[in-house]
Short mmCIF file of C-alpha atoms and ligand atoms in Angstrom, two decimals:
data_model
loop_
_atom_site.label_atom_id
_atom_site.label_comp_id
_atom_site.label_asym_id
_atom_site.label_seq_id
_atom_site.Cartn_x
_atom_site.Cartn_y
_atom_site.Cartn_z
CA MET A 1 -7.25 51.02 15.65
CA SER A 2 -11.21 50.91 15.07
CA GLY A 3 -13.39 48.04 16.27
CA ILE A 4 -16.69 47.17 15.21
CA ASN A 5 -18.50 49.43 17.80
CA ASP A 6 -16.83 52.42 16.39
CA MET A 7 -18.41 51.93 12.97
CA THR A 8 -21.17 53.64 11.07
CA VAL A 9 -23.83 51.61 9.21
CA GLU A 10 -22.53 52.91 6.13
CA GLU A 11 -18.92 52.11 6.83
CA LEU A 12 -20.05 48.55 7.67
CA THR A 13 -21.52 47.97 4.09
CA MET A 14 -18.93 50.07 1.94
CA PRO A 15 -17.50 47.58 -0.66
CA ILE A 16 -14.15 48.62 -1.85
CA ALA A 17 -12.09 49.00 -5.39
CA THR A 18 -8.72 47.03 -5.78
CA ALA A 19 -6.79 50.52 -5.84
CA GLU A 20 -8.34 51.59 -2.54
CA LEU A 21 -7.37 48.10 -0.92
CA GLN A 22 -3.97 48.61 -2.52
CA ARG A 23 -3.35 52.03 -1.38
CA PHE A 24 -4.44 51.15 2.28
CA LEU A 25 -2.00 48.13 2.56
CA SER A 26 0.72 50.08 1.20
CA ASP A 27 0.13 53.25 3.61
CA LEU A 28 0.21 50.64 6.36
CA LEU A 29 2.96 47.98 5.54
CA GLY A 30 5.05 49.97 2.85
CA ASN A 31 5.68 48.37 -0.61
CA SER A 32 7.35 45.30 0.56
CA GLY A 33 4.09 44.45 2.66
CA VAL A 34 1.71 44.12 -0.24
CA ILE A 35 2.01 41.78 -2.98
CA ASP A 36 -0.69 42.51 -5.91
CA ASP A 37 1.52 41.37 -9.04
CA PRO A 38 -0.15 38.07 -10.03
CA ALA A 39 3.49 37.03 -11.46
CA GLU A 40 4.51 36.93 -7.66
CA PHE A 41 1.65 35.24 -6.30
CA ALA A 42 2.66 31.52 -6.59
CA ARG A 43 4.35 31.25 -3.45
CA TYR A 44 1.02 32.15 -1.53
CA THR A 45 -1.39 29.96 -3.84
CA THR A 46 0.29 26.54 -3.67
CA ASP A 47 0.34 24.27 -0.81
CA TRP A 48 3.30 21.65 0.23
CA ALA A 49 1.38 19.15 -1.72
CA GLY A 50 1.55 21.11 -4.86
CA HIS A 51 -2.39 21.90 -4.79
CA LYS A 52 -3.46 25.25 -6.09
CA HIS A 53 -7.16 26.44 -6.32
CA GLY A 54 -7.34 30.26 -7.22
CA ASP A 55 -5.46 33.46 -6.97
CA PRO A 56 -5.71 35.98 -4.13
CA TRP A 57 -6.83 39.41 -4.58
CA MET A 58 -3.81 40.59 -3.05
CA VAL A 59 -1.45 39.33 -0.26
CA ALA A 60 -0.71 41.36 2.87
CA ARG A 61 2.33 40.85 4.90
CA PRO A 62 2.01 42.58 8.34
CA ARG A 63 5.00 42.53 10.70
CA THR A 64 2.96 43.10 13.95
CA PRO A 65 -0.28 42.28 15.74
CA GLU A 66 -1.07 45.76 15.48
CA GLN A 67 -0.92 45.79 11.80
CA VAL A 68 -2.92 42.79 11.43
CA ALA A 69 -5.69 44.26 13.60
CA GLU A 70 -5.84 47.14 11.45
CA ILE A 71 -6.17 45.01 8.13
CA VAL A 72 -8.75 43.05 9.71
CA ALA A 73 -10.74 46.05 10.78
CA PHE A 74 -10.43 47.56 7.29
CA CYS A 75 -11.64 44.26 5.77
CA HIS A 76 -14.36 44.09 8.40
CA ARG A 77 -15.64 47.74 7.35
CA HIS A 78 -15.35 47.06 3.77
CA GLN A 79 -16.46 43.16 3.44
CA VAL A 80 -13.18 41.93 2.32
CA PRO A 81 -12.89 38.17 2.70
CA MET A 82 -9.53 37.27 4.23
CA VAL A 83 -7.72 33.91 4.67
CA ALA A 84 -4.69 33.68 7.17
CA GLN A 85 -1.77 31.97 5.90
CA GLY A 86 1.07 30.05 7.54
CA GLY A 87 3.58 27.56 6.22
CA HIS A 88 1.23 26.04 3.59
CA SER A 89 1.42 22.52 5.07
CA GLY A 90 -2.36 22.02 6.33
CA LEU A 91 -3.15 20.14 2.96
CA VAL A 92 -6.88 20.49 3.08
CA GLY A 93 -7.38 23.61 1.21
CA GLY A 94 -7.57 25.85 4.15
CA ALA A 95 -5.09 28.34 3.73
CA GLN A 96 -4.94 28.72 -0.25
CA PRO A 97 -7.43 31.35 -1.59
CA ASP A 98 -10.75 30.41 -3.08
CA SER A 99 -10.91 30.12 -7.08
CA GLU A 100 -14.58 31.58 -7.13
CA HIS A 101 -14.40 34.48 -4.54
CA ARG A 102 -11.72 37.41 -4.13
CA GLU A 103 -10.07 37.06 -0.96
CA LEU A 104 -7.04 38.45 0.87
CA VAL A 105 -4.18 36.58 1.79
CA ILE A 106 -2.99 37.51 5.28
CA SER A 107 0.71 36.14 5.36
CA LEU A 108 1.86 35.77 9.07
CA GLU A 109 5.57 35.17 7.63
CA ARG A 110 6.99 38.43 8.62
CA LEU A 111 5.49 38.21 12.24
CA ASN A 112 8.34 36.11 13.31
CA ARG A 113 9.80 37.28 16.51
CA ILE A 114 10.52 35.30 19.68
CA ARG A 115 8.98 37.61 22.34
CA HIS A 116 10.13 35.95 25.73
CA LEU A 117 11.52 32.85 27.22
CA ASP A 118 11.06 31.84 30.82
CA PRO A 119 13.15 29.11 31.94
CA ILE A 120 11.82 28.99 35.36
CA ASN A 121 8.26 29.04 34.27
CA PHE A 122 8.97 26.66 31.41
CA SER A 123 7.16 28.89 28.80
CA ILE A 124 7.98 30.79 25.62
CA SER A 125 6.09 33.44 24.12
CA VAL A 126 6.25 34.00 20.16
CA ASP A 127 4.83 35.67 17.36
CA SER A 128 2.60 33.43 15.35
CA GLY A 129 4.90 33.53 12.11
CA CYS A 130 7.67 31.67 13.84
CA ILE A 131 8.52 28.37 12.26
CA LEU A 132 8.14 25.50 14.57
CA GLN A 133 11.83 24.55 14.22
CA THR A 134 12.93 28.20 14.96
CA VAL A 135 10.92 27.87 18.35
CA LYS A 136 12.34 24.22 19.12
CA ASP A 137 15.98 25.66 18.85
CA ALA A 138 15.43 28.66 20.85
CA ALA A 139 14.10 26.62 23.50
CA GLU A 140 16.94 23.94 23.43
CA GLU A 141 19.48 26.81 23.60
CA ALA A 142 17.70 27.55 26.90
CA ASP A 143 18.01 23.81 27.90
CA CYS A 144 14.23 23.40 27.67
CA TYR A 145 12.24 21.45 24.93
CA PHE A 146 9.16 22.36 22.86
CA PRO A 147 8.19 18.74 21.97
CA LEU A 148 5.85 19.49 18.73
CA ALA A 149 7.54 17.58 15.87
CA LEU A 150 6.12 16.94 12.66
CA GLY A 151 7.67 16.23 9.16
CA ALA A 152 6.90 19.74 8.16
CA GLN A 153 8.56 21.40 11.22
CA GLY A 154 10.99 23.34 8.82
CA SER A 155 8.25 25.18 7.37
CA CYS A 156 4.87 25.09 9.45
CA GLN A 157 4.34 28.26 11.64
CA ILE A 158 3.17 28.15 15.15
CA GLY A 159 -0.03 30.04 14.10
CA GLY A 160 -0.76 27.12 11.72
CA ASN A 161 0.11 24.78 14.66
CA VAL A 162 -2.38 26.49 16.88
CA SER A 163 -5.33 26.67 14.10
CA THR A 164 -5.08 22.86 13.30
CA ASN A 165 -4.29 21.85 16.78
CA ALA A 166 -1.17 19.84 15.13
CA GLY A 167 -0.01 16.44 16.83
CA GLY A 168 2.88 15.01 15.66
CA LEU A 169 5.37 12.31 16.73
CA ASN A 170 5.43 13.04 20.50
CA VAL A 171 1.42 13.22 21.52
CA LEU A 172 1.85 10.23 23.33
CA ARG A 173 3.71 11.82 25.94
CA TYR A 174 3.28 15.70 25.60
CA GLY A 175 -0.04 16.03 24.10
CA MET A 176 -1.30 17.98 20.96
CA MET A 177 -1.12 21.86 20.55
CA ARG A 178 -4.24 22.32 22.77
CA GLN A 179 -1.95 21.01 25.61
CA LEU A 180 1.01 22.98 24.79
CA VAL A 181 -0.88 26.35 24.31
CA LEU A 182 -0.89 28.35 27.92
CA GLY A 183 -2.07 31.88 26.25
CA LEU A 184 -3.14 33.33 22.84
CA GLU A 185 -3.42 36.64 21.14
CA VAL A 186 -5.84 36.76 18.41
CA VAL A 187 -7.34 39.41 16.09
CA LEU A 188 -11.25 39.01 16.09
CA PRO A 189 -12.96 39.45 12.93
CA ASP A 190 -13.97 42.90 13.93
CA GLY A 191 -10.27 43.91 14.14
CA ARG A 192 -10.18 44.19 18.24
CA ILE A 193 -7.16 41.95 19.62
CA TYR A 194 -8.10 39.55 22.27
CA ASN A 195 -5.01 39.42 24.69
CA GLY A 196 -4.84 36.41 26.34
CA MET A 197 -0.94 35.99 26.54
CA LYS A 198 -0.88 34.65 30.09
CA ALA A 199 1.94 32.38 30.99
CA LEU A 200 -0.24 30.58 33.52
CA HIS A 201 -0.16 26.80 34.08
CA LYS A 202 -3.49 26.85 35.95
CA ASN A 203 -6.53 29.38 35.20
CA ASN A 204 -9.62 28.41 36.04
CA ALA A 205 -11.43 32.09 35.77
CA GLY A 206 -14.41 31.49 33.49
CA TYR A 207 -14.67 30.09 30.04
CA ASP A 208 -10.96 29.01 28.24
CA LEU A 209 -11.30 31.50 25.58
CA LYS A 210 -8.23 30.23 23.91
CA GLN A 211 -9.44 26.75 23.23
CA LEU A 212 -12.09 28.21 21.05
CA PHE A 213 -9.20 29.42 18.37
CA ILE A 214 -7.26 26.19 18.61
CA GLY A 215 -8.15 24.24 15.98
CA ALA A 216 -10.40 26.71 14.52
CA GLU A 217 -8.33 27.00 11.38
CA GLY A 218 -8.58 30.69 11.03
CA THR A 219 -12.41 30.88 11.01
CA LEU A 220 -12.95 32.65 14.13
CA GLY A 221 -9.92 34.99 14.24
CA ILE A 222 -6.28 35.60 13.27
CA VAL A 223 -3.54 34.06 15.91
CA THR A 224 -0.82 36.60 16.23
CA GLY A 225 0.91 35.47 19.40
CA ALA A 226 1.22 32.24 21.56
CA VAL A 227 2.63 31.47 25.05
CA LEU A 228 3.78 27.95 24.68
CA LYS A 229 4.40 25.42 27.38
CA LEU A 230 8.18 23.95 27.59
CA SER A 231 9.48 20.94 29.06
CA PRO A 232 13.00 20.16 30.27
CA ARG A 233 15.34 19.08 27.42
CA PRO A 234 15.81 15.34 27.27
CA GLN A 235 19.24 14.30 28.03
CA VAL A 236 19.29 10.79 26.75
CA SER A 237 17.07 9.00 24.05
CA ARG A 238 16.96 5.85 22.48
CA SER A 239 15.41 4.78 19.24
CA ALA A 240 14.59 1.16 17.79
CA LEU A 241 12.93 -0.33 15.08
CA LEU A 242 10.93 -3.35 15.62
CA ALA A 243 9.70 -5.87 13.18
CA CYS A 244 6.32 -7.71 14.09
CA PRO A 245 4.32 -10.13 12.31
CA ASP A 246 0.83 -8.21 11.99
CA ILE A 247 -1.15 -4.89 13.16
CA ASP A 248 -2.65 -6.96 16.05
CA SER A 249 1.08 -7.71 17.38
CA VAL A 250 1.85 -4.21 17.08
CA LEU A 251 -1.05 -3.21 19.26
CA ARG A 252 0.02 -5.82 21.87
CA LEU A 253 3.55 -4.74 21.74
CA TYR A 254 2.28 -0.83 22.30
CA ALA A 255 0.52 -2.09 25.28
CA LEU A 256 3.52 -4.04 26.57
CA ALA A 257 5.91 -0.85 25.84
CA ARG A 258 3.61 1.57 27.76
CA ARG A 259 4.14 -0.60 30.95
CA SER A 260 7.52 -1.39 30.14
CA CYS A 261 9.00 1.92 29.47
CA CYS A 262 7.92 4.00 32.84
CA ASP A 263 5.97 6.79 30.85
CA LEU A 264 9.22 7.72 28.94
CA LEU A 265 7.86 6.39 25.63
CA THR A 266 7.70 9.58 23.26
CA ALA A 267 6.76 7.69 20.02
CA PHE A 268 5.28 4.66 18.59
CA GLU A 269 4.86 4.64 14.98
CA LEU A 270 3.61 2.14 12.53
CA VAL A 271 5.47 1.63 9.43
CA PRO A 272 4.19 -1.24 6.90
CA ARG A 273 6.65 -3.02 4.65
CA THR A 274 5.14 -0.75 1.80
CA CYS A 275 6.26 2.33 3.33
CA LEU A 276 9.97 1.28 4.09
CA GLU A 277 10.01 0.15 0.41
CA LEU A 278 8.78 3.67 -0.36
CA ALA A 279 11.14 5.40 1.61
CA MET A 280 14.13 3.33 0.14
CA GLU A 281 12.79 4.32 -3.42
CA ALA A 282 13.00 8.08 -2.52
CA SER A 283 16.41 7.88 -0.59
CA PRO A 284 18.37 5.28 -2.54
CA ASP A 285 21.16 5.74 0.44
CA LEU A 286 18.64 4.10 2.77
CA ARG A 287 19.41 0.35 3.37
CA ASP A 288 17.00 -2.46 4.76
CA PRO A 289 17.98 -1.95 8.48
CA LEU A 290 16.77 -5.72 9.21
CA GLU A 291 18.17 -9.16 7.51
CA ALA A 292 14.62 -10.37 6.63
CA PRO A 293 11.67 -8.48 5.61
CA SER A 294 8.67 -8.12 7.67
CA PRO A 295 4.91 -7.08 7.19
CA VAL A 296 5.11 -4.45 9.40
CA TYR A 297 7.75 -2.44 11.59
CA VAL A 298 7.39 0.03 14.28
CA LEU A 299 9.75 2.90 15.16
CA MET A 300 9.91 3.93 18.70
CA GLU A 301 11.69 6.24 20.56
CA ALA A 302 11.82 6.68 24.52
CA ALA A 303 13.54 9.84 26.22
CA ALA A 304 14.54 11.17 29.85
CA SER A 305 15.44 14.30 31.13
CA GLY A 306 17.62 12.31 33.72
CA PRO A 307 20.21 9.67 34.28
CA VAL A 308 17.69 6.63 33.32
CA ASP A 309 19.03 3.35 31.43
CA LEU A 310 17.06 3.39 28.48
CA ASP A 311 18.99 0.75 26.90
CA ALA A 312 18.22 -1.81 29.83
CA MET A 313 14.29 -0.59 29.55
CA ILE A 314 14.07 -1.17 25.54
CA GLU A 315 16.21 -4.69 25.89
CA ASN A 316 13.75 -5.73 28.48
CA LEU A 317 10.66 -4.62 26.14
CA PHE A 318 12.27 -6.71 23.37
CA GLU A 319 12.71 -9.84 25.69
CA ARG A 320 8.90 -9.59 26.61
CA GLY A 321 7.83 -9.07 23.07
CA PHE A 322 9.76 -12.28 21.93
CA GLU A 323 8.32 -14.21 24.68
CA ALA A 324 4.85 -12.81 23.79
CA GLY A 325 5.09 -13.88 20.29
CA VAL A 326 4.39 -9.92 19.08
CA LEU A 327 8.03 -9.24 17.89
CA THR A 328 10.33 -11.26 15.45
CA ASP A 329 13.27 -9.08 15.10
CA GLY A 330 14.40 -5.48 15.99
CA VAL A 331 17.35 -2.98 16.10
CA LEU A 332 18.30 -0.38 18.87
CA ALA A 333 20.05 2.27 17.63
CA SER A 334 23.57 2.61 19.16
CA SER A 335 24.46 6.30 18.45
CA ASP A 336 22.88 9.41 17.58
CA THR A 337 23.55 8.71 13.58
CA GLN A 338 22.06 5.34 13.59
CA ALA A 339 18.95 6.92 15.43
CA ARG A 340 18.70 9.53 12.96
CA ASN A 341 18.94 7.16 10.11
CA LEU A 342 16.22 5.13 11.52
CA TRP A 343 13.78 8.24 11.64
CA HIS A 344 15.06 9.00 8.13
CA ILE A 345 12.67 6.20 7.06
CA ARG A 346 9.60 8.21 8.50
CA GLU A 347 10.69 11.32 6.58
CA ALA A 348 11.45 9.41 3.29
CA MET A 349 8.32 7.48 3.18
CA LEU A 350 6.52 10.69 3.07
CA GLU A 351 8.91 11.99 0.18
CA GLY A 352 8.25 8.57 -1.70
CA GLN A 353 4.30 8.91 -1.30
CA ARG A 354 4.77 12.37 -2.82
CA ASN A 355 6.50 11.22 -5.56
CA ARG A 356 3.92 8.79 -6.71
CA GLY A 357 1.31 11.66 -7.48
CA GLU A 358 -1.94 12.39 -6.55
CA HIS A 359 -3.47 10.16 -4.45
CA LEU A 360 -5.98 9.82 -1.34
CA ARG A 361 -4.56 11.17 1.85
CA THR A 362 -6.31 10.59 5.37
CA ASP A 363 -5.78 11.07 8.94
CA VAL A 364 -8.26 9.10 10.66
CA SER A 365 -8.45 8.30 14.32
CA LEU A 366 -10.00 5.41 16.00
CA PRO A 367 -9.89 3.90 19.38
CA ILE A 368 -6.58 2.10 19.71
CA SER A 369 -8.07 -1.17 20.38
CA SER A 370 -10.19 -1.02 17.29
CA LEU A 371 -7.07 -0.46 14.86
CA THR A 372 -6.97 -4.49 13.71
CA ALA A 373 -10.37 -4.50 12.92
CA PHE A 374 -10.69 -1.35 11.16
CA HIS A 375 -7.32 -2.04 9.01
CA GLN A 376 -8.98 -5.17 8.20
CA ARG A 377 -12.30 -4.35 7.20
CA ALA A 378 -10.97 -0.87 5.50
CA SER A 379 -8.38 -2.84 3.50
CA ASP A 380 -10.67 -5.56 2.38
CA GLU A 381 -13.29 -3.48 1.20
CA ILE A 382 -10.99 -0.76 -0.62
CA GLN A 383 -9.34 -3.48 -2.29
CA ALA A 384 -12.65 -5.05 -3.35
CA LEU A 385 -14.09 -1.86 -4.70
CA CYS A 386 -10.51 -1.11 -6.75
CA PRO A 387 -8.41 -4.42 -6.86
CA GLN A 388 -5.41 -2.39 -8.34
CA ALA A 389 -5.13 0.34 -5.79
CA MET A 390 -2.40 0.41 -3.09
CA ILE A 391 -3.13 0.95 0.40
CA ILE A 392 -0.51 2.31 2.61
CA ALA A 393 -1.77 2.53 6.25
CA TYR A 394 0.64 4.14 8.81
CA GLY A 395 0.65 6.28 11.64
CA HIS A 396 0.98 7.30 15.37
CA ILE A 397 -0.34 4.19 16.91
CA GLY A 398 -0.40 5.58 20.32
CA ASP A 399 -2.83 8.08 19.28
CA GLY A 400 -5.13 5.61 17.71
CA ASN A 401 -4.15 8.02 14.32
CA LEU A 402 -3.84 6.35 10.76
CA HIS A 403 -3.02 7.55 7.65
CA PHE A 404 -5.02 5.22 5.59
CA ASN A 405 -3.80 6.76 2.21
CA ILE A 406 -4.57 5.12 -0.89
CA LEU A 407 -2.66 5.32 -4.35
CA PRO A 408 -4.91 4.87 -7.51
CA PRO A 409 -3.67 2.67 -10.09
CA PRO A 410 -1.52 3.97 -12.60
CA GLY A 411 -2.48 5.63 -16.04
CA LEU A 412 -5.93 7.26 -15.05
CA GLU A 413 -7.21 10.50 -16.35
CA ALA A 414 -7.33 13.19 -14.19
CA GLU A 415 -11.23 13.38 -13.78
CA GLU A 416 -11.25 9.50 -13.64
CA ARG A 417 -8.85 9.37 -10.99
CA ALA A 418 -10.53 12.31 -8.65
CA ALA A 419 -13.94 10.15 -9.17
CA LEU A 420 -12.42 7.04 -8.01
CA LEU A 421 -10.56 8.79 -5.00
CA HIS A 422 -13.64 10.56 -4.09
CA GLU A 423 -15.78 7.41 -4.10
CA LEU A 424 -13.06 5.37 -2.13
CA GLU A 425 -12.76 8.36 0.47
CA GLU A 426 -16.34 8.16 1.05
CA HIS A 427 -16.53 4.39 1.55
CA LEU A 428 -13.70 4.89 4.11
CA PHE A 429 -15.19 7.48 5.79
CA GLU A 430 -18.00 5.41 6.28
CA ILE A 431 -16.11 2.51 8.08
CA VAL A 432 -14.32 5.20 10.36
CA GLY A 433 -17.98 6.21 11.18
CA ASP A 434 -19.11 2.67 11.96
CA PHE A 435 -16.25 2.38 14.31
CA ASP A 436 -16.84 5.76 16.13
CA GLY A 437 -13.56 7.46 14.93
CA SER A 438 -12.98 10.82 13.62
CA ILE A 439 -12.17 11.54 9.59
CA SER A 440 -9.65 14.06 10.59
CA ALA A 441 -7.11 13.71 13.87
CA GLU A 442 -4.70 15.91 12.32
CA HIS A 443 -4.95 18.40 8.96
CA GLY A 444 -8.53 19.51 10.10
CA ILE A 445 -11.38 20.00 7.65
CA GLY A 446 -10.41 23.08 5.40
CA ARG A 447 -12.68 22.90 2.33
CA PHE A 448 -11.56 19.29 1.36
CA LYS A 449 -13.21 17.37 3.97
CA GLN A 450 -16.08 19.71 4.73
CA THR A 451 -18.79 17.52 3.13
CA ALA A 452 -17.70 14.48 4.66
CA PHE A 453 -17.40 16.48 8.28
CA LEU A 454 -20.93 18.08 7.77
CA GLU A 455 -22.41 14.42 7.61
CA THR A 456 -20.63 13.42 10.72
CA LEU A 457 -22.36 16.36 12.79
CA SER A 458 -25.56 16.01 14.79
CA GLU A 459 -27.99 19.04 15.10
CA PRO A 460 -26.57 19.95 18.33
CA GLU A 461 -23.18 19.96 17.43
CA TYR A 462 -23.76 21.98 14.24
CA ASP A 463 -26.00 24.33 15.66
CA ILE A 464 -23.13 25.24 18.47
CA MET A 465 -20.61 25.58 15.87
CA ARG A 466 -22.89 27.88 13.65
CA GLY A 467 -23.79 29.96 16.49
CA LEU A 468 -20.02 30.43 17.47
CA LYS A 469 -19.17 31.51 13.86
CA ARG A 470 -22.11 33.97 13.68
CA LEU A 471 -21.13 35.36 17.18
CA LEU A 472 -17.57 35.99 16.20
CA ASP A 473 -17.81 36.63 12.73
CA PRO A 474 -21.53 37.55 11.72
CA ARG A 475 -20.08 38.66 8.14
CA TYR A 476 -18.36 35.30 7.61
CA LEU A 477 -15.15 37.12 6.26
CA MET A 478 -12.77 34.85 7.97
CA SER A 479 -11.65 32.00 5.94
CA PRO A 480 -15.21 31.74 4.27
CA GLY A 481 -16.35 28.20 3.24
CA ARG A 482 -13.71 26.48 5.41
CA ILE A 483 -15.13 24.18 8.08
CA LEU A 484 -18.61 25.25 8.01
CA PRO A 485 -20.24 26.45 4.65
CA ARG A 486 -21.02 29.88 3.44
CA PRO A 487 -24.44 30.91 4.10
CA ILE A 488 -26.67 30.94 1.00
CA GLU A 489 -25.85 33.88 -1.01
C1 FAD B 1 4.87 16.55 5.70
C2 FAD B 1 3.89 16.80 6.75
C3 FAD B 1 3.74 16.12 7.81
C4 FAD B 1 2.78 16.60 8.86
N1 FAD B 1 2.64 15.77 9.82
C5 FAD B 1 1.77 16.23 10.70
C6 FAD B 1 1.64 15.33 11.83
O1 FAD B 1 2.28 14.44 12.12
N2 FAD B 1 0.62 15.83 12.80
C7 FAD B 1 -0.34 16.82 12.82
O2 FAD B 1 -0.81 17.31 13.42
N3 FAD B 1 -0.12 17.50 11.40
C8 FAD B 1 0.77 17.26 10.51
N4 FAD B 1 0.87 17.93 9.14
C9 FAD B 1 -0.26 19.06 8.95
C10 FAD B 1 -0.22 20.07 9.86
O3 FAD B 1 -1.28 20.45 10.33
C11 FAD B 1 0.60 21.35 9.48
O4 FAD B 1 1.91 20.60 9.21
C12 FAD B 1 0.93 22.28 10.21
O5 FAD B 1 0.32 22.46 11.73
C13 FAD B 1 0.15 23.62 9.64
O6 FAD B 1 0.89 24.73 9.68
P1 FAD B 1 1.07 25.82 8.75
O7 FAD B 1 1.95 26.84 9.21
O8 FAD B 1 1.69 25.23 7.52
O9 FAD B 1 -0.32 26.17 8.38
P2 FAD B 1 -1.00 26.49 6.90
O10 FAD B 1 -0.91 24.92 6.09
O11 FAD B 1 -0.38 27.88 6.20
O12 FAD B 1 -2.64 26.62 7.34
C14 FAD B 1 -3.63 25.86 7.98
C15 FAD B 1 -4.67 26.34 8.48
O13 FAD B 1 -4.52 27.15 9.45
C16 FAD B 1 -4.79 28.60 9.35
N5 FAD B 1 -4.02 29.54 9.70
C17 FAD B 1 -2.57 29.47 9.35
N6 FAD B 1 -2.01 30.57 10.51
C18 FAD B 1 -2.75 31.09 10.77
C19 FAD B 1 -2.96 32.27 11.86
N7 FAD B 1 -2.02 32.70 12.41
N8 FAD B 1 -4.05 32.23 12.55
C20 FAD B 1 -5.13 31.77 12.29
N9 FAD B 1 -5.23 30.96 11.37
C21 FAD B 1 -4.01 30.29 10.85
C22 FAD B 1 -4.92 28.61 7.64
O14 FAD B 1 -6.18 29.50 7.23
C23 FAD B 1 -5.51 27.12 7.53
O15 FAD B 1 -6.64 26.95 7.68
C24 FAD B 1 1.72 17.74 8.29
C25 FAD B 1 2.08 18.09 7.55
C26 FAD B 1 2.97 17.80 6.37
C27 FAD B 1 3.20 18.52 4.90
#
């Protein structure tokens, strides 16, 4: 493998023809490792929500980190822009090839080995193309637990989770990817491999380089391996659905639950009535879980890896919630099947939204204590701007993370709808800024959120980010135009 230091100036500026790229990739990966027939591109151009931008120049499907490194070194030498691709669930246009510039898609789908599991160190070392669910299953077989849990876990990959610093349902208890990664292996933009695959729980030797690549959305390097932190497998868990009169009551109930559940709370999800109805629409087998409808619900879970009476703990929470007037009804699942049915609401409501067609998806975050005021102001102002829009605001209350999504009125032409959603998004992000929140708590910036993101950056923040990009990828070949703009051409 060659690195930047081995190349001559001529090699560094040598453009390349399609046939040469094709030949290089076929020699390295074999014919099944290269896709250059546009008829087979669809799988690599469309994301989970059905968005498509452009076609790739070609798709490379390496099986080893060394192959990734050779491809990247070649691209560096010949100025080929690259984009790393995982399970297509990022939804901000980060992994999909650009429509205006030719990009080589590097799909990690065949780099999918579990390398090593250490049940005493509570760690697992994996290739970055492993599907999240596969890693969770492998951990469980060893009586361990990998806690990252999200709707796309059957298709998203560890490399995508690392690169978007994914969170999910259990952040409250276990943290986001940043807290779950012990070590990383990354192919740098010049083709060298940074090997940081240490399974250490503590390491204060110098800068923590792995953190640079977590959440970098593939703009600083391609993640090829990760050492992940495991936990003991929970032996008991209990789920409940609770009905609350309003968002403020949900927050007060949350503070009660944090105090009543001995740090065993793993999920605390806000589900408004509109979302429950969308879920029942998408999944006709679902029944209204409580007798009377309520404006908002909470789906919560507590879990323990030892003998703890979770039923008593949650029943006590019910009592305290009723006394405090923040809870009007609730059901505690009495079996695993009942618990699965409750959590099915969470999955079906996403399906219900997707069935409603193009809409504004956001993943904003606020200080938890500001959620009521934010929700009130955002709802009032969005409804004033567009009275027929339907707001569905749900999310991970314990992380201050709201999906404040907006369904446009039906019957709009595509252009009119896009303009309206853009206007509503701009307005919503202004309100987020007024509350000192973040415009992305989950999916990242990609291309879709870049303009709004740049507006939130101070000069020092922008200079540091641009400096890091220039240091690691001076030719802007890795995921160009994502997070930061391309240099002016
Ligand atoms: C139904 C659904 C539910 C979700 N729920 C949550 C949630 O609860 N919490 C949350 O945080 N997120 C959530 N997400 C979004 C989440 O970011 C992604 O599901 C996941 O982390 C992305 O992984 P992926 O493999 O699909 O990546 P992709 O979509 O393929 O890529 C995402 C970004 O990472 C880059 N990338 C991918 N692989 C690599 C690699 N190996 N090296 C370098 N860069 C790479 C891509 O270039 C792109 O910029 C959800 C998404 C969906 C569709």
